[in-house]
Amino acid sequence: MERTSGKPVFEIEGLTKVYGEGETRVQALRGVSFTVQQGEMVAITGPSGSGKSTLLAMLGAVDNPTDGRILLEGVDLASLSDERRTLIRRRRIGFVFQAFNLLPVLSAIENVSLPLELDGVSATEANRRAADALQLVEMLQRREHLPGMLSGGEQQRVAIARALAIEPAIVLADEPTGNLDSVNSQRVMQLLRRLVDEQQQTVILVTHDPVVAAMADRNLRMQDGQLQGGEAIEQAVQREAAAAISTQRA
């Protein structure tokens, strides 16, 4: 179901990315344009090499486009200095990856509070915000556990709490269920869905899993550096999800 309420968080206009020159020239993105509203979950799918990772790097202010604009809350990321873009990544963009990237020697709450402390937040305030984030993902009772004492699904929930603790404008999730079994994948997606519905958190996720994509408000499909959307894509994702669920139950 596509949402029309909310205000734009991301406005992507004519995004192009070219690597190399001459015979080695590769156009990874070709005039990509779309808008993401506050409180919306958008799934981006597509085959390997279609441009998904390049697009996510642009959205996360990790790389600059060759042409086009990326407006996050009205600010063009490509126009910022490296220092300003680093601050945007720290304070307005929450990242969730396929690998949980938790430090094994730190407890759950220490993993969540560490990025805040590195950004200059006092230890007391960082601990409070980390506890609030762990509460949101229903992991506060495991706050003192090391990552090795947690299941894969629990580790990913801690990683999501770490992304939420900075109170981001948007969460970018790269294959967030890629290392999880179907049960934990469903739990993580239900958590993200609840954060969108109840907290008005904005989420863009990249996934190869049609079951995951089907839980988003809107689906966009990358193909040869271009973005496709609309009713046909939504119907295709629903068919793929139904087929995947049927296979899992067989």
Short mmCIF file of C-alpha atoms in Angstrom, two decimals:
data_model
loop_
_atom_site.label_atom_id
_atom_site.label_comp_id
_atom_site.label_asym_id
_atom_site.label_seq_id
_atom_site.Cartn_x
_atom_site.Cartn_y
_atom_site.Cartn_z
CA MET A 1 0.00 0.00 0.00
CA GLU A 2 1.52 3.32 -1.07
CA ARG A 3 1.32 6.20 1.38
CA THR A 4 0.65 9.75 0.33
CA SER A 5 0.68 11.46 3.74
CA GLY A 6 3.71 12.83 5.52
CA LYS A 7 6.39 15.23 4.31
CA PRO A 8 9.27 14.39 1.97
CA VAL A 9 12.37 13.12 3.77
CA PHE A 10 14.34 12.11 0.68
CA GLU A 11 13.92 13.75 -2.73
CA ILE A 12 16.08 12.13 -5.41
CA GLU A 13 16.30 14.01 -8.68
CA GLY A 14 18.02 12.75 -11.86
CA LEU A 15 20.67 10.76 -10.00
CA THR A 16 23.50 9.59 -12.25
CA LYS A 17 26.74 7.83 -11.35
CA VAL A 18 29.54 7.07 -13.79
CA TYR A 19 32.73 5.17 -12.98
CA GLY A 20 35.83 5.21 -15.18
CA GLU A 21 36.43 6.68 -18.61
CA GLY A 22 36.64 5.49 -22.18
CA GLU A 23 36.43 1.72 -22.60
CA THR A 24 36.23 1.23 -18.82
CA ARG A 25 33.35 3.68 -18.42
CA VAL A 26 30.41 2.20 -16.49
CA GLN A 27 27.15 4.07 -15.88
CA ALA A 28 25.90 2.58 -12.61
CA LEU A 29 22.90 4.92 -12.19
CA ARG A 30 20.91 6.45 -15.03
CA GLY A 31 18.70 9.38 -14.07
CA VAL A 32 17.14 7.89 -10.94
CA SER A 33 14.33 9.99 -9.41
CA PHE A 34 11.95 9.24 -6.53
CA THR A 35 10.63 10.70 -3.28
CA VAL A 36 10.26 9.07 0.13
CA GLN A 37 7.75 10.45 2.62
CA GLN A 38 8.09 10.56 6.39
CA GLY A 39 6.73 7.36 7.95
CA GLU A 40 7.09 5.33 4.76
CA MET A 41 8.91 2.04 4.15
CA VAL A 42 10.30 1.66 0.63
CA ALA A 43 11.88 -1.58 -0.60
CA ILE A 44 14.42 -1.56 -3.43
CA THR A 45 14.94 -4.84 -5.26
CA GLY A 46 16.76 -5.97 -8.39
CA PRO A 47 19.42 -8.38 -9.65
CA SER A 48 23.12 -8.17 -8.78
CA GLY A 49 24.80 -5.38 -10.71
CA SER A 50 21.58 -3.43 -11.19
CA GLY A 51 22.78 -0.43 -9.16
CA LYS A 52 21.23 -1.10 -5.73
CA SER A 53 24.48 -0.83 -3.76
CA THR A 54 25.55 2.27 -5.68
CA LEU A 55 22.20 3.91 -4.98
CA LEU A 56 22.42 3.10 -1.26
CA ALA A 57 25.93 4.57 -1.09
CA MET A 58 24.58 7.80 -2.60
CA LEU A 59 21.62 7.93 -0.22
CA GLY A 60 23.88 7.29 2.76
CA ALA A 61 26.20 10.19 1.83
CA VAL A 62 29.04 7.69 1.46
CA ASP A 63 29.64 8.65 -2.19
CA ASN A 64 28.71 11.58 -4.41
CA PRO A 65 26.73 11.31 -7.66
CA THR A 66 28.16 12.33 -11.02
CA ASP A 67 25.00 14.35 -11.62
CA GLY A 68 21.65 14.94 -9.94
CA ARG A 69 20.53 15.93 -6.46
CA ILE A 70 19.92 14.05 -3.20
CA LEU A 71 17.84 16.17 -0.85
CA LEU A 72 17.66 14.91 2.74
CA GLU A 73 15.24 17.11 4.67
CA GLY A 74 15.77 19.73 1.97
CA VAL A 75 19.59 19.67 2.14
CA ASP A 76 21.49 18.59 -0.98
CA LEU A 77 23.98 15.99 0.26
CA ALA A 78 26.17 16.30 -2.85
CA SER A 79 26.74 20.01 -2.17
CA LEU A 80 28.16 19.49 1.32
CA SER A 81 31.79 19.33 2.41
CA ASP A 82 33.17 15.99 3.55
CA GLU A 83 32.95 17.19 7.16
CA ARG A 84 29.28 18.16 6.86
CA ARG A 85 28.43 14.88 5.13
CA THR A 86 30.13 12.96 7.94
CA LEU A 87 27.98 14.81 10.48
CA ILE A 88 24.84 14.01 8.45
CA ARG A 89 25.76 10.31 8.47
CA ARG A 90 26.32 10.38 12.22
CA ARG A 91 23.21 12.33 13.18
CA ARG A 92 20.48 11.97 10.54
CA ILE A 93 21.02 8.58 8.83
CA GLY A 94 20.73 5.28 10.67
CA PHE A 95 22.43 2.30 9.02
CA VAL A 96 21.48 -1.38 9.36
CA PHE A 97 23.53 -4.00 7.52
CA GLN A 98 23.32 -7.70 6.69
CA ALA A 99 26.31 -8.25 9.00
CA PHE A 100 25.30 -6.99 12.43
CA ASN A 101 28.67 -5.21 12.98
CA LEU A 102 28.42 -5.33 16.77
CA LEU A 103 31.64 -5.09 18.78
CA PRO A 104 32.00 -8.50 20.48
CA VAL A 105 33.59 -7.14 23.68
CA LEU A 106 30.81 -4.62 24.35
CA SER A 107 27.38 -5.31 25.83
CA ALA A 108 24.21 -4.58 23.88
CA ILE A 109 23.71 -1.20 25.53
CA GLU A 110 27.39 -0.29 25.09
CA ASN A 111 27.17 -1.11 21.37
CA VAL A 112 24.14 1.14 21.03
CA SER A 113 25.53 4.05 23.08
CA LEU A 114 29.05 4.04 21.60
CA PRO A 115 28.25 6.00 18.38
CA LEU A 116 26.52 8.66 20.49
CA GLU A 117 29.50 9.04 22.81
CA LEU A 118 31.88 9.22 19.83
CA ASP A 119 29.74 12.10 18.55
CA GLY A 120 30.17 14.02 21.80
CA VAL A 121 26.99 13.03 23.64
CA SER A 122 27.55 12.72 27.39
CA ALA A 123 27.76 9.19 28.79
CA THR A 124 24.60 9.72 30.85
CA GLU A 125 22.56 10.97 27.90
CA ALA A 126 23.98 8.32 25.56
CA ASN A 127 23.05 5.59 28.04
CA ARG A 128 19.50 6.97 28.36
CA ARG A 129 18.98 7.15 24.61
CA ALA A 130 20.49 3.68 24.15
CA ALA A 131 18.12 2.25 26.75
CA ASP A 132 15.15 3.94 25.05
CA ALA A 133 16.19 2.47 21.69
CA LEU A 134 16.62 -1.01 23.17
CA GLN A 135 13.17 -0.68 24.70
CA LEU A 136 11.73 0.12 21.25
CA VAL A 137 13.15 -3.10 19.82
CA GLU A 138 12.19 -5.13 22.91
CA MET A 139 15.79 -5.86 23.90
CA LEU A 140 16.16 -3.81 27.09
CA GLN A 141 16.10 -6.98 29.20
CA ARG A 142 19.22 -8.16 27.32
CA ARG A 143 21.08 -4.87 27.67
CA GLU A 144 24.08 -6.35 29.53
CA HIS A 145 24.52 -9.36 27.21
CA LEU A 146 27.50 -9.58 24.86
CA PRO A 147 26.72 -10.20 21.17
CA GLY A 148 27.99 -13.78 21.45
CA MET A 149 25.24 -14.47 23.99
CA LEU A 150 22.50 -13.33 21.61
CA SER A 151 20.82 -15.07 18.69
CA GLY A 152 21.18 -13.68 15.18
CA GLY A 153 17.74 -12.11 15.34
CA GLU A 154 18.53 -10.51 18.70
CA GLN A 155 21.82 -9.14 17.39
CA GLN A 156 20.02 -7.55 14.45
CA ARG A 157 17.50 -5.97 16.82
CA VAL A 158 20.41 -4.46 18.78
CA ALA A 159 21.86 -3.20 15.48
CA ILE A 160 18.49 -1.59 14.70
CA ALA A 161 18.48 0.00 18.16
CA ARG A 162 21.93 1.43 17.43
CA ALA A 163 20.55 2.99 14.23
CA LEU A 164 17.53 4.40 16.09
CA ALA A 165 19.47 5.85 19.02
CA ILE A 166 20.69 8.79 16.96
CA GLU A 167 17.02 9.66 16.26
CA PRO A 168 17.59 9.55 12.49
CA ALA A 169 15.54 11.17 9.76
CA ILE A 170 15.84 7.91 7.85
CA VAL A 171 17.05 4.33 8.34
CA LEU A 172 18.87 2.70 5.44
CA ALA A 173 18.82 -1.09 5.72
CA ASP A 174 21.02 -3.16 3.39
CA GLU A 175 19.75 -6.77 3.29
CA PRO A 176 18.70 -6.55 6.97
CA THR A 177 17.43 -10.16 7.00
CA GLY A 178 20.17 -11.65 4.82
CA ASN A 179 21.86 -13.53 7.70
CA LEU A 180 18.63 -14.68 9.36
CA ASP A 181 16.38 -17.72 9.04
CA SER A 182 12.78 -17.24 7.94
CA VAL A 183 11.41 -17.02 11.50
CA ASN A 184 13.88 -14.35 12.65
CA SER A 185 13.57 -12.58 9.31
CA GLN A 186 9.83 -12.26 9.90
CA ARG A 187 10.39 -10.94 13.42
CA VAL A 188 12.86 -8.31 12.29
CA MET A 189 10.54 -7.16 9.51
CA GLN A 190 7.59 -7.01 11.90
CA LEU A 191 9.75 -4.81 14.14
CA LEU A 192 10.66 -2.46 11.29
CA ARG A 193 7.02 -2.39 10.20
CA ARG A 194 5.93 -1.42 13.73
CA LEU A 195 8.56 1.34 13.91
CA VAL A 196 7.20 2.78 10.67
CA ASP A 197 3.54 2.47 11.66
CA GLU A 198 3.80 3.55 15.30
CA GLN A 199 6.89 5.79 15.43
CA GLN A 200 6.63 7.28 11.91
CA GLN A 201 10.19 6.14 11.25
CA THR A 202 11.17 6.36 7.59
CA VAL A 203 12.94 3.28 6.18
CA ILE A 204 14.55 2.43 2.84
CA LEU A 205 15.65 -1.17 2.59
CA VAL A 206 17.49 -3.10 -0.11
CA THR A 207 16.54 -6.76 -0.29
CA HIS A 208 16.59 -9.80 -2.56
CA ASP A 209 13.80 -11.43 -0.54
CA PRO A 210 10.32 -10.92 -2.04
CA VAL A 211 8.68 -11.76 1.30
CA VAL A 212 10.57 -8.88 2.90
CA ALA A 213 9.81 -6.55 -0.01
CA ALA A 214 6.10 -7.37 0.20
CA MET A 215 5.98 -5.87 3.72
CA ALA A 216 7.01 -2.41 2.46
CA ASP A 217 4.57 0.36 1.60
CA ARG A 218 6.10 0.68 -1.85
CA ASN A 219 8.46 -1.31 -4.06
CA LEU A 220 11.02 0.04 -6.50
CA ARG A 221 13.02 -2.26 -8.77
CA MET A 222 16.49 -1.49 -10.11
CA GLN A 223 17.40 -2.71 -13.58
CA ASP A 224 20.53 -1.60 -15.44
CA GLY A 225 20.89 1.49 -13.29
CA GLN A 226 17.31 2.62 -13.75
CA LEU A 227 14.41 2.55 -11.32
CA GLN A 228 11.06 0.96 -12.08
CA GLY A 229 7.92 1.22 -9.96
CA GLY A 230 4.16 1.25 -10.16
CA GLU A 231 1.36 -1.28 -9.99
CA ALA A 232 3.06 -3.85 -12.21
CA ILE A 233 6.09 -3.99 -9.90
CA GLU A 234 3.88 -4.24 -6.80
CA GLN A 235 1.93 -7.14 -8.32
CA ALA A 236 5.14 -8.92 -9.35
CA VAL A 237 6.54 -8.62 -5.80
CA GLN A 238 3.32 -10.00 -4.30
CA ARG A 239 3.41 -12.98 -6.68
CA GLU A 240 7.05 -13.66 -5.86
CA ALA A 241 6.34 -13.39 -2.13
CA ALA A 242 3.41 -15.81 -2.36
CA ALA A 243 5.56 -18.30 -4.28
CA ALA A 244 8.39 -17.99 -1.73
CA ILE A 245 6.03 -18.53 1.21
CA SER A 246 4.51 -21.57 -0.51
CA THR A 247 7.99 -23.05 -1.03
CA GLN A 248 8.92 -22.46 2.63
CA ARG A 249 5.79 -24.31 3.77
CA ALA A 250 6.28 -27.24 1.40
#
